[in-house]
Coordinates of C-alpha atoms (C1' of nucleotides) in Angstrom, one line a residue:
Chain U
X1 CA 93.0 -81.4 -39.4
X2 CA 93.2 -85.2 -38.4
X3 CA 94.5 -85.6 -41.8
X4 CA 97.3 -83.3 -41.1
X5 CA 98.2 -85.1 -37.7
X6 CA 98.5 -89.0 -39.5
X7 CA 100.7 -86.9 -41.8
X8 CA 102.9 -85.5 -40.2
X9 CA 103.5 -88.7 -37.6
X10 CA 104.1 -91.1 -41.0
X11 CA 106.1 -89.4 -44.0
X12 CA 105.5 -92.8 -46.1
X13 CA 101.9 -91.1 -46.6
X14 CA 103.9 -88.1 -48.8
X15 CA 104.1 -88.6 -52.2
X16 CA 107.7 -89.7 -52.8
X17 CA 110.0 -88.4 -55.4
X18 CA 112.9 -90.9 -56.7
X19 CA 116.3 -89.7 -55.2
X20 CA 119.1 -90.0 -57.3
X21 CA 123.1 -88.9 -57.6
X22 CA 125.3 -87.8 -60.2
X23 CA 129.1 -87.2 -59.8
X24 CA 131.0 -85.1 -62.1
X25 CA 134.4 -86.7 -62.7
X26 CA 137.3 -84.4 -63.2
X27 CA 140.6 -84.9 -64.1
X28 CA 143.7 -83.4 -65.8
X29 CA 144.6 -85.0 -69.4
X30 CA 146.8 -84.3 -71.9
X31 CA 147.1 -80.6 -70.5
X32 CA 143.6 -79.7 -70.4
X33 CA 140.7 -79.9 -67.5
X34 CA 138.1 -82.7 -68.5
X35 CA 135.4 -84.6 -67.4
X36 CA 134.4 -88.0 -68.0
X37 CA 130.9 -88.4 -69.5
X38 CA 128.8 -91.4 -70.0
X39 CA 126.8 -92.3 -73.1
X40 CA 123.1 -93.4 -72.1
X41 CA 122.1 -96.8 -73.1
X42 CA 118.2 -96.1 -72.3
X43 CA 115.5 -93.6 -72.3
X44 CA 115.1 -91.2 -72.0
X45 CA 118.1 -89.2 -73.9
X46 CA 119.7 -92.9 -75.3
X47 CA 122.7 -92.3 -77.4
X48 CA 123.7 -88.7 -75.2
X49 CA 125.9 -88.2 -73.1
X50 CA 125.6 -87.6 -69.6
X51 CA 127.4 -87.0 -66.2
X52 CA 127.5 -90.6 -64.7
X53 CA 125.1 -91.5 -61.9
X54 CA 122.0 -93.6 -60.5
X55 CA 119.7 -93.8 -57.8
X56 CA 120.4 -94.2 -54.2
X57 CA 119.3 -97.1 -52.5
X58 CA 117.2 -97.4 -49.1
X59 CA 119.9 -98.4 -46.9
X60 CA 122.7 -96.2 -48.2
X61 CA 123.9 -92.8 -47.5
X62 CA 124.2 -90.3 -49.9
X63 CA 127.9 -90.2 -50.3
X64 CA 128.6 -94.1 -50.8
X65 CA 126.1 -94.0 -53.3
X66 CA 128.2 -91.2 -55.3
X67 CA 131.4 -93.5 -54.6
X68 CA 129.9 -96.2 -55.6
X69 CA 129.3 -94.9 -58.8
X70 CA 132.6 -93.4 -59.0
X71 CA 133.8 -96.9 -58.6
X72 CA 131.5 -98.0 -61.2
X73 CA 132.5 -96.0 -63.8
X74 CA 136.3 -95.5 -63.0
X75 CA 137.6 -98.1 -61.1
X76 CA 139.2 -95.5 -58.5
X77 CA 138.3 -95.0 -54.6
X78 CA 139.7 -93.1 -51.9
X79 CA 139.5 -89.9 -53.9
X80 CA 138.5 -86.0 -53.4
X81 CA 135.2 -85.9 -53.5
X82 CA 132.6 -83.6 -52.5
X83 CA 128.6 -82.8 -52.5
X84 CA 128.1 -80.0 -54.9
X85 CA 124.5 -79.6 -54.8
X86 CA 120.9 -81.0 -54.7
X87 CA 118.9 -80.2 -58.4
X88 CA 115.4 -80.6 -57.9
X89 CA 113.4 -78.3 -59.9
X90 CA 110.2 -80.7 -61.2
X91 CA 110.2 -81.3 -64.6
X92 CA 114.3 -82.2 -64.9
X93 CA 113.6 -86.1 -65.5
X94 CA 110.6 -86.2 -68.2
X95 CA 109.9 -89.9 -66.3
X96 CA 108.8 -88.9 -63.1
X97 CA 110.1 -86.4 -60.0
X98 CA 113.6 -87.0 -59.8
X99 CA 115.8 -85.1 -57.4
X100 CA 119.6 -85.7 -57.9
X101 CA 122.1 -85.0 -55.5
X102 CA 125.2 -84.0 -57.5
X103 CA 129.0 -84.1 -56.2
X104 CA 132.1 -83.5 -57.7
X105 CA 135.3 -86.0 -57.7
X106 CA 138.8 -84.8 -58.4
X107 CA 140.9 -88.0 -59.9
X108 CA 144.4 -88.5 -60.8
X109 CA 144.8 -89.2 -64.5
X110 CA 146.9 -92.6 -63.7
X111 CA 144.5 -94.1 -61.8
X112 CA 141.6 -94.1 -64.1
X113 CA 140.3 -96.9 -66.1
X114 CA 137.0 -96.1 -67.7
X115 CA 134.9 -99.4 -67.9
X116 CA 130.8 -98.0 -69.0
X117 CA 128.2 -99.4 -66.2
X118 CA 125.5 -101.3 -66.8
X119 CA 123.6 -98.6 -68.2
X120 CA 125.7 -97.0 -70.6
X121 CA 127.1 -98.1 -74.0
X122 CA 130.4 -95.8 -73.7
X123 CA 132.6 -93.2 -71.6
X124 CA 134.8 -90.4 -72.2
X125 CA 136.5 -87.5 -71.4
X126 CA 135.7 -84.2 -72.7
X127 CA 137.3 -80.7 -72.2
X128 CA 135.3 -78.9 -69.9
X129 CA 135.9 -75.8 -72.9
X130 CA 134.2 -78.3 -75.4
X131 CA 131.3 -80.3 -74.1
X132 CA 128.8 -82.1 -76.2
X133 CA 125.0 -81.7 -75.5
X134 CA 124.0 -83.1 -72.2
X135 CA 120.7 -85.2 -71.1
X136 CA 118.8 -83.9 -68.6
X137 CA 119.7 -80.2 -67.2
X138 CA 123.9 -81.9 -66.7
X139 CA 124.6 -78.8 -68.6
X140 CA 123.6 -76.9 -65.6
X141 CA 125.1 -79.2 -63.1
X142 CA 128.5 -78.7 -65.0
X143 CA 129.0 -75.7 -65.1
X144 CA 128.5 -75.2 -61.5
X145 CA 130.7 -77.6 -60.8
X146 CA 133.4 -75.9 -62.7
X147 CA 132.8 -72.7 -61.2
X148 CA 132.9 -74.3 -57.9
X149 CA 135.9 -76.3 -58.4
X150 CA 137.6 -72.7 -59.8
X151 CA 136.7 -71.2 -56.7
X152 CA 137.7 -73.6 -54.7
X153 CA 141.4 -74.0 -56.2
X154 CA 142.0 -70.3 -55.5
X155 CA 141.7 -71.0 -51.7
X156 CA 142.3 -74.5 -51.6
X157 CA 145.2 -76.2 -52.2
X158 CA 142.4 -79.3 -53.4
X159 CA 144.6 -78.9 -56.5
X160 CA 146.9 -82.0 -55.7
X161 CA 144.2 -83.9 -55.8
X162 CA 144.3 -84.0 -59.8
X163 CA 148.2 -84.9 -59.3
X164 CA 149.9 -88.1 -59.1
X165 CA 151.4 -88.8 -55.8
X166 CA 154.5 -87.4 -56.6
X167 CA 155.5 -84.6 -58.9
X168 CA 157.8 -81.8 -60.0
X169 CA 156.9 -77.9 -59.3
X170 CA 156.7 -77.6 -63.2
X171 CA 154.4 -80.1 -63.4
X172 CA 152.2 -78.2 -60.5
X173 CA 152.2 -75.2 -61.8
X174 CA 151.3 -75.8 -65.1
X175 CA 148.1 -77.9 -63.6
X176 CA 147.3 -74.2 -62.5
X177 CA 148.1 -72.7 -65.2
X178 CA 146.0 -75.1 -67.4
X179 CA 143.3 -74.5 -64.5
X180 CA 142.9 -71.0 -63.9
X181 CA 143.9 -70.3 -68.0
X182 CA 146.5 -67.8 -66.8
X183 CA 150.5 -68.0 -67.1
X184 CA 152.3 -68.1 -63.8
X185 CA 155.7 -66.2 -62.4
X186 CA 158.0 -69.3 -62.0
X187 CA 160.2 -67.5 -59.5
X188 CA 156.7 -66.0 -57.2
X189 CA 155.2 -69.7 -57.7
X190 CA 157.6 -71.7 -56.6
X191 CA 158.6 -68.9 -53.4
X192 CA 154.8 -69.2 -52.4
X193 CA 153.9 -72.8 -52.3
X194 CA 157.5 -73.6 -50.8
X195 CA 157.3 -71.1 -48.0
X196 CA 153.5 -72.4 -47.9
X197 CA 154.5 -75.4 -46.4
X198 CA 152.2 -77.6 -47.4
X199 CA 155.2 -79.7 -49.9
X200 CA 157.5 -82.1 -48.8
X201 CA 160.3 -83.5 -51.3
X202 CA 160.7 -86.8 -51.7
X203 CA 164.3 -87.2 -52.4
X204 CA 163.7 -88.5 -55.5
X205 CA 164.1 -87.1 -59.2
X206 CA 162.6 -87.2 -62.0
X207 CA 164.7 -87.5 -65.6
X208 CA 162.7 -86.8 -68.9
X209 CA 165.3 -86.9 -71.8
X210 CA 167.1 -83.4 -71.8
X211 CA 167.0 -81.1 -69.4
X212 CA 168.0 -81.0 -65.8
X213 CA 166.5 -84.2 -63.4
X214 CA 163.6 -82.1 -61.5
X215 CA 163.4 -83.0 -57.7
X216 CA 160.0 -84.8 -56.7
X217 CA 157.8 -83.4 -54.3
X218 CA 154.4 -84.4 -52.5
X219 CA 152.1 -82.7 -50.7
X220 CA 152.1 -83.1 -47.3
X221 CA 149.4 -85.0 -45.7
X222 CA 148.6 -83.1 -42.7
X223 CA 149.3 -79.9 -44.3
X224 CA 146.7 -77.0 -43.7
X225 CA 144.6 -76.9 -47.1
X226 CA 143.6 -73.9 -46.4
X227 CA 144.3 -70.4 -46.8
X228 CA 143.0 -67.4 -45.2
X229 CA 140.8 -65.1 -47.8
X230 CA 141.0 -61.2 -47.9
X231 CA 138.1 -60.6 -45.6
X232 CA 136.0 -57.4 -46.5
X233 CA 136.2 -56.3 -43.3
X234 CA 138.9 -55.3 -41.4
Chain D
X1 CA 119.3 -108.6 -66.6
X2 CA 116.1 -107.4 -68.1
X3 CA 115.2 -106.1 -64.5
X4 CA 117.8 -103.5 -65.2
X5 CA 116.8 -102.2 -68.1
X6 CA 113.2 -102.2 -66.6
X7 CA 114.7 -100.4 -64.3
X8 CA 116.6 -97.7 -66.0
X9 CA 113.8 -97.0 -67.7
X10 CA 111.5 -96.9 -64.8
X11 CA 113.0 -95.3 -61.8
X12 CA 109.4 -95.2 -60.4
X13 CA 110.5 -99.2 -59.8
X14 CA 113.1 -98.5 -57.4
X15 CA 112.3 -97.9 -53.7
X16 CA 111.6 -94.1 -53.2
X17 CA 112.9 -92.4 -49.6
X18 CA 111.0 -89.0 -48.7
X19 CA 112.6 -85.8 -49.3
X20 CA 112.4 -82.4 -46.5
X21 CA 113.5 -79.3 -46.7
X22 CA 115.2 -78.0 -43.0
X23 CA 115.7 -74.2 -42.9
X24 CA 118.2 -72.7 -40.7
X25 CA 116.6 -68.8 -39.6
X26 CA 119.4 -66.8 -38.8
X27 CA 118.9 -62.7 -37.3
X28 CA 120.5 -60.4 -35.2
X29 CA 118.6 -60.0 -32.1
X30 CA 119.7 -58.2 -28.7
X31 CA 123.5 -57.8 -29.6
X32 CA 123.9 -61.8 -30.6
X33 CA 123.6 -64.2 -33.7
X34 CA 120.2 -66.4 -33.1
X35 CA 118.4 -69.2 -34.7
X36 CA 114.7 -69.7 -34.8
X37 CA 113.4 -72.9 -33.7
X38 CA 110.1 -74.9 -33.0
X39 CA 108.7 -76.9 -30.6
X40 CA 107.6 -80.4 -32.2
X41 CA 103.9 -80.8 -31.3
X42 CA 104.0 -84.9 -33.1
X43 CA 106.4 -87.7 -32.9
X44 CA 109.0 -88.5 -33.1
X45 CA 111.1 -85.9 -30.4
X46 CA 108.0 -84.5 -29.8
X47 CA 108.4 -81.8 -27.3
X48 CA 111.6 -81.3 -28.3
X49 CA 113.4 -78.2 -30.5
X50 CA 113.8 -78.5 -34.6
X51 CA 114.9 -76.8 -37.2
X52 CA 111.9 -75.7 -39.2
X53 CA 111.2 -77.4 -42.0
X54 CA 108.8 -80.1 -44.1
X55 CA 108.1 -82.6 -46.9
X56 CA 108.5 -81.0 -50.3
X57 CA 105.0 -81.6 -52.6
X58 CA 105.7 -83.2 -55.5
X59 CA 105.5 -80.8 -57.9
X60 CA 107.0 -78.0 -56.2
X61 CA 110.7 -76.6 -56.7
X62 CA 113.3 -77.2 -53.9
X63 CA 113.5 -73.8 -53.3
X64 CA 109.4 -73.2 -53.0
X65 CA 109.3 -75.9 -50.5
X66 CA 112.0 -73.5 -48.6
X67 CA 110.7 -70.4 -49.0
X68 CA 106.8 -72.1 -47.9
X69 CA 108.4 -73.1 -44.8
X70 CA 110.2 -69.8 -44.1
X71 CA 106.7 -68.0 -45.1
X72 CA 104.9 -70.7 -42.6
X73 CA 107.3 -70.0 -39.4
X74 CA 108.1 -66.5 -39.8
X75 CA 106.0 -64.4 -42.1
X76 CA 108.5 -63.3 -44.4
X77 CA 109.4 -63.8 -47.9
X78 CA 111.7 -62.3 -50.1
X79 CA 115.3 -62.6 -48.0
X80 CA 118.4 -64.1 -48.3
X81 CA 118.2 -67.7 -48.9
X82 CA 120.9 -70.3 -49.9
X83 CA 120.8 -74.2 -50.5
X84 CA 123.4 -75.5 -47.5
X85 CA 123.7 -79.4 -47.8
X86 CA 121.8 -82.5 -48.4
X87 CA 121.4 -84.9 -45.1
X88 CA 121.0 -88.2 -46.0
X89 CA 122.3 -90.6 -43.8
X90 CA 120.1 -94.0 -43.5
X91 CA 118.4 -94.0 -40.1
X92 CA 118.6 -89.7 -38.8
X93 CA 114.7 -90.2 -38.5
X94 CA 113.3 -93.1 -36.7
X95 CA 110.1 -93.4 -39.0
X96 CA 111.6 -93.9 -42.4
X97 CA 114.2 -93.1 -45.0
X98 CA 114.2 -89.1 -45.1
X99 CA 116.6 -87.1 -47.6
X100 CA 116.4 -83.6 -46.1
X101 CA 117.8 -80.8 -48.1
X102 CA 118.8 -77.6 -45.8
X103 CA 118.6 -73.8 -46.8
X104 CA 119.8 -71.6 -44.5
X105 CA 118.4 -67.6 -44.8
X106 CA 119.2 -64.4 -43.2
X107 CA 116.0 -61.9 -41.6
X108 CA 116.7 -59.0 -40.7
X109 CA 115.2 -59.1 -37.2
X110 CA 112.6 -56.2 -37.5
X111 CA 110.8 -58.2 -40.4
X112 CA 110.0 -61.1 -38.2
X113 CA 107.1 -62.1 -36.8
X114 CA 107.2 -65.8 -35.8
X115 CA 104.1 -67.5 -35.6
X116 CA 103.7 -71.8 -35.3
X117 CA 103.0 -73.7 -37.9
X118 CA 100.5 -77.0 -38.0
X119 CA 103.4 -79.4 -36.8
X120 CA 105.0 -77.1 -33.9
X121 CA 103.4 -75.8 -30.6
X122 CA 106.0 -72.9 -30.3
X123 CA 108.5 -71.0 -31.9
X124 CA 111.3 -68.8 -30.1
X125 CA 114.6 -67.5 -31.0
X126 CA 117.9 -69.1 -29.5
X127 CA 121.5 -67.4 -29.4
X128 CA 123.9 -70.1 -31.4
X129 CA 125.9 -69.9 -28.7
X130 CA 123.8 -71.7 -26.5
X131 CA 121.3 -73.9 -27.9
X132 CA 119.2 -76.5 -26.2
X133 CA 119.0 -80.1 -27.6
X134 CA 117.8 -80.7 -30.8
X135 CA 116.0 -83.2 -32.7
X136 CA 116.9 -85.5 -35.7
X137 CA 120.7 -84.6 -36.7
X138 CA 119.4 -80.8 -36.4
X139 CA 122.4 -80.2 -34.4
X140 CA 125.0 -81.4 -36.6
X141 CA 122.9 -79.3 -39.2
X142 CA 123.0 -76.2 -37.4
X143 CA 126.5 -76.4 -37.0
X144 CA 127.5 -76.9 -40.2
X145 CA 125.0 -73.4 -41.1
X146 CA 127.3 -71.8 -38.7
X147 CA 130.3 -72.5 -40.2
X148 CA 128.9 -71.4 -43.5
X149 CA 128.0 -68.6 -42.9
X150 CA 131.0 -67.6 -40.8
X151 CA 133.1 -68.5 -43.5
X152 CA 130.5 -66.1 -46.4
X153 CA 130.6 -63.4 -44.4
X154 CA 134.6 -62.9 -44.8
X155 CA 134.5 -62.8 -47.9
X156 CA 131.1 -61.5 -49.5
X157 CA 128.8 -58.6 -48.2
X158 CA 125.9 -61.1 -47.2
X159 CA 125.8 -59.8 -43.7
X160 CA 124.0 -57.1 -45.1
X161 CA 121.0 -59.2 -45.2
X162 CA 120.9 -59.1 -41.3
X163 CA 120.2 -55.5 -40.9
X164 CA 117.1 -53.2 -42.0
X165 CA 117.6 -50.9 -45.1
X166 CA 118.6 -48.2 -43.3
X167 CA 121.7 -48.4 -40.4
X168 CA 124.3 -46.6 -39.3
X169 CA 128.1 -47.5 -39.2
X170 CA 128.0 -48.0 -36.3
X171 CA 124.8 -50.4 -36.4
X172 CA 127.1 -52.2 -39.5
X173 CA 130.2 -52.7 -37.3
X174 CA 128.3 -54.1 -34.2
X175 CA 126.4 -56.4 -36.5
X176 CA 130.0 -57.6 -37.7
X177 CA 131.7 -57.7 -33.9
X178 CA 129.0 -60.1 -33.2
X179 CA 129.0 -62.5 -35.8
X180 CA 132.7 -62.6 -35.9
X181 CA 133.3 -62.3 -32.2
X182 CA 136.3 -59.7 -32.3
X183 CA 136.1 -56.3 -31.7
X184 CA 137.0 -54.0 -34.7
X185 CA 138.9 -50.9 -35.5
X186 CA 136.5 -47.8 -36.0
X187 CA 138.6 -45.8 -38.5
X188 CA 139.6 -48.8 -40.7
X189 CA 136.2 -50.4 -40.7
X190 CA 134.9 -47.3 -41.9
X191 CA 137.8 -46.6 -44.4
X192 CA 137.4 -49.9 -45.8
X193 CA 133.7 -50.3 -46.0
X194 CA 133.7 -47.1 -47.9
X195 CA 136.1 -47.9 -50.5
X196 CA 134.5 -51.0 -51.2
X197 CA 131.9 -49.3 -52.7
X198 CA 129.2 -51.0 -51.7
X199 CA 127.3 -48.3 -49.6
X200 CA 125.3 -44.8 -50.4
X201 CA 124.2 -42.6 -48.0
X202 CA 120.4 -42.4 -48.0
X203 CA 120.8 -38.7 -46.6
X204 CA 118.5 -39.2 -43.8
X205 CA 120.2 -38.8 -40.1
X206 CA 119.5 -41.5 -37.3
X207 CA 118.8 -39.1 -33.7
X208 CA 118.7 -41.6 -30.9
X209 CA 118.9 -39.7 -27.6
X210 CA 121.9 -37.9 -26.7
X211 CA 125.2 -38.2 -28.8
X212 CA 125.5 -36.8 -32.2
X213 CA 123.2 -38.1 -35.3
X214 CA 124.8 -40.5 -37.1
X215 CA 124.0 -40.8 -41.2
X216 CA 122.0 -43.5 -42.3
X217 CA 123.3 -45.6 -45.1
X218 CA 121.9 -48.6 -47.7
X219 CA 123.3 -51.6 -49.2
X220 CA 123.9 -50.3 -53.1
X221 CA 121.7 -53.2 -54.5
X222 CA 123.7 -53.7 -58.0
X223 CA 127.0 -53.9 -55.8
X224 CA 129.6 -56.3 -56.7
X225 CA 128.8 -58.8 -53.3
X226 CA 132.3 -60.3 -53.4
X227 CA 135.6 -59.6 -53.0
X228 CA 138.9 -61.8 -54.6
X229 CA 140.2 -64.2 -52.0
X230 CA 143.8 -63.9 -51.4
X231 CA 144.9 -66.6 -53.7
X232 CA 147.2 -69.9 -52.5
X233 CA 149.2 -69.3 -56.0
X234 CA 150.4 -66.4 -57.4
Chain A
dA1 C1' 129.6 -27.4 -19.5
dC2 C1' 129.6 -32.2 -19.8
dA3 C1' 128.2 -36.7 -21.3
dA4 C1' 127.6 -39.6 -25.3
dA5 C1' 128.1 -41.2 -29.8
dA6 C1' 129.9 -39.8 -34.6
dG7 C1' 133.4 -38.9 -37.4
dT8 C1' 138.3 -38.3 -39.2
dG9 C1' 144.6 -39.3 -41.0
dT10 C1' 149.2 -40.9 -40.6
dT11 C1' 152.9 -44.1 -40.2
dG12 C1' 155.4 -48.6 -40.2
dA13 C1' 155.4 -53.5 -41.5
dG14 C1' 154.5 -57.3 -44.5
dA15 C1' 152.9 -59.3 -48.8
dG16 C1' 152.5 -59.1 -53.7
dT17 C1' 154.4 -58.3 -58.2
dA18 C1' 157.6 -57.7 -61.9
dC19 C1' 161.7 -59.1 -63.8
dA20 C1' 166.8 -62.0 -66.0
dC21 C1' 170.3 -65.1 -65.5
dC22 C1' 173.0 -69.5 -64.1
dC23 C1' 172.8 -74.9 -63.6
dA24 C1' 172.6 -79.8 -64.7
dT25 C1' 171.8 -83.2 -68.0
dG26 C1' 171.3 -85.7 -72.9
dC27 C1' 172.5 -85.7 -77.5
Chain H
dG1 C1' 179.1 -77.4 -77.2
dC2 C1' 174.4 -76.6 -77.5
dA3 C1' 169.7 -77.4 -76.6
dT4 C1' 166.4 -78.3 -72.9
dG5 C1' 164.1 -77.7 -68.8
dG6 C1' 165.4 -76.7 -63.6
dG7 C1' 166.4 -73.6 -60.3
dT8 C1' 167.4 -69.0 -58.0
dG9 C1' 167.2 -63.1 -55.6
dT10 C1' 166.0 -58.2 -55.4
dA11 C1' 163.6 -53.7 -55.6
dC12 C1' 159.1 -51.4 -55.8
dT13 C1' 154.3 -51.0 -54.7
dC14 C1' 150.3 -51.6 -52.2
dT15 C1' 147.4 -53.2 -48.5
dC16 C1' 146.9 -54.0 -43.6
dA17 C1' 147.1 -52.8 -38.8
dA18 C1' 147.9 -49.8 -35.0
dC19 C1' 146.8 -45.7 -32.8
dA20 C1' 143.9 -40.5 -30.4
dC21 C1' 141.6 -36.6 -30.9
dT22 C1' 137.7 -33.3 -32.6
dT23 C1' 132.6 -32.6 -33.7
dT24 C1' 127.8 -32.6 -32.9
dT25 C1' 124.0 -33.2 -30.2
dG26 C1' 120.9 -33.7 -25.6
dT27 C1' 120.5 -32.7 -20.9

DNA sequence: ACAAAAGTGTTGAGAGTACACCCATGC
DNA sequence: GCATGGGTGTACTCTCAACACTTTTGT
């Protein structure tokens, strides 16, 4: 059992697995809920595409590694972004044991500007209702990330996050509408979020050709994001 | 720039951290929500209070490594178990770079029998209300468990989890008072549990003493565990 | 018969939902 | 003056919250 003592007083003696993270980029284009995707310049899986990421180095913590690849791949910082999960199941990288922590970013069209990293030959954006086939098990990781960011929109109002600064209540609710694939009451919509208080206008309007000038609003920084569920019990 | 594509190819290349598992033990025990802890029997903190937990093997699923440790500590297998958050932050363990992925489950209390493992001298439960100090950023870890499972229990039936197969309404509501702190309205807890659906009678009666028998109910196991969140939009 | 715990209905308030027309601007 | 998108109010339904007494058993 001395074996077991020297073990457990220095981890380094462990086998250690590589540690890496992936962050699924989403974003609102051309009215439709996409993600960007990268297309892998080495093995394994060259030529697919894949959810952007890389390995975390010694001296950084988890969550500036998943910026940093944001900022890799996009160019943006200072955006929504939250851990989604840890994948670890043993055989998920063919090269060796590769655990991935995976998060999910919420980006404002505008601000993007795709530029591949070092290690892939392209990016896009794909509809998350018409993906391509994904390295590794990014299939997986997807699709929880859209059922988490679908949950999370219901009681969240992390929604603005996909929004430019400012924008018109049209604008908002078809984000939603394009989000949760279900038309919305104008009239109830625009009652809710305003007496939500959670919008500010911002005095300004916005013209598009015809039509009536829309007023501007923005969310309101210190506004509560949250709202109370229906608990089951009383 | 060869050494990247070296790299890519070969994360075995990069510096590799060590990856733990932490799981959080909730039960019910004497009318209050409680943790189960161990006493560290090596250093560093030795001496001190943990969260149970260890290095994952290298060829064995996230989860597995979880549910070893629970097995370890406790005895039981087969309960509630959920992936909570991956810690990560460079230097939260003196020795070296350690990625700790935490689970938190839910024992019913009467399943329990807590026994040490190798690395602890002692295991005992603590009310989450009034913990001693902890090791490593167990604290911060527990808390955030806390809060999860506050925040599941509004809204899905996982409390069930806590209780044996068999208990009373009464049993049910207590368990709820507790976790949530407030105390509850008989006839609507009772009224709304029961329309949920979720519950069958097992036609047995529970005699305890004086006062009338109350029936015995059980968790339906194909029950729908969720209930729609009161939406931010319409 | 009384102490102790189980069990049972009704009413008022607030939120959600459904629904149709007028307003400001560009062409 | 008409086409286009912006903006507004009301009535019905349903869920939630508050509240007190009767029933069954053991002693």
């Amino acid at each position: 059992m001395t074996g077991n003592i020297v073990k457990n007083y220095d981890p380094t003696l462990y086998d250690r697995p590589s540690v890496s993270v992936d962050v699924v980029i989403f974003s609102l284009v051309a009215e439709d809920l996409q993600v960007l995707l990268v297309k892998r310049k080495y093995p394994p899986y060259t030529g697919m595409w894949a959810i952007p990421g890389g390995f975390v180095h010694m001296d950084e913590a988890l969550e500036d590694a998943a910026a940093r690849e944001l900022a890799e791949e996009t160019g943006v910082t200072d955006v929504y972004m939250e851990q989604l999960y840890t994948f670890g199941t043993p055989n998920r990288d063919p090269r060796t044991r590769v655990i991935t922590v995976a998060y999910f970013a919420l980006v404002p069209y505008d601000e993007v500007h795709p530029r591949p990293g070092d290690d892939a030959t392209e990016t896009a954006w794909f509809s998350v209702f018409d993906l391509p086939a994904l390295a590794f098990d990014h299939k997986e990781i997807l699709e929880y990330a859209l059922t988490r960011l679908r949950y999370k929109l219901e009681y969240t109002a992390v929604g603005f996050q996909l929004l430019p600064d400012e924008f018109t209540l049209s604008e908002l609710q078809r984000a939603y509408e394009i989000i949760l694939r279900e038309p919305l009451d104008k009239r109830n919509f625009r009652r809710k979020i305003l007496t939500a208080d959670i919008l500010e206008e911002t005095g300004n309007l916005r013209k598009l050709g015809e039509g009536r000038p829309a007023k501007l609003y923005r969310y309101r920084a210190n506004a509560v994001a949250e709202v109370k569920t229906r608990r089951l019990f009383p």
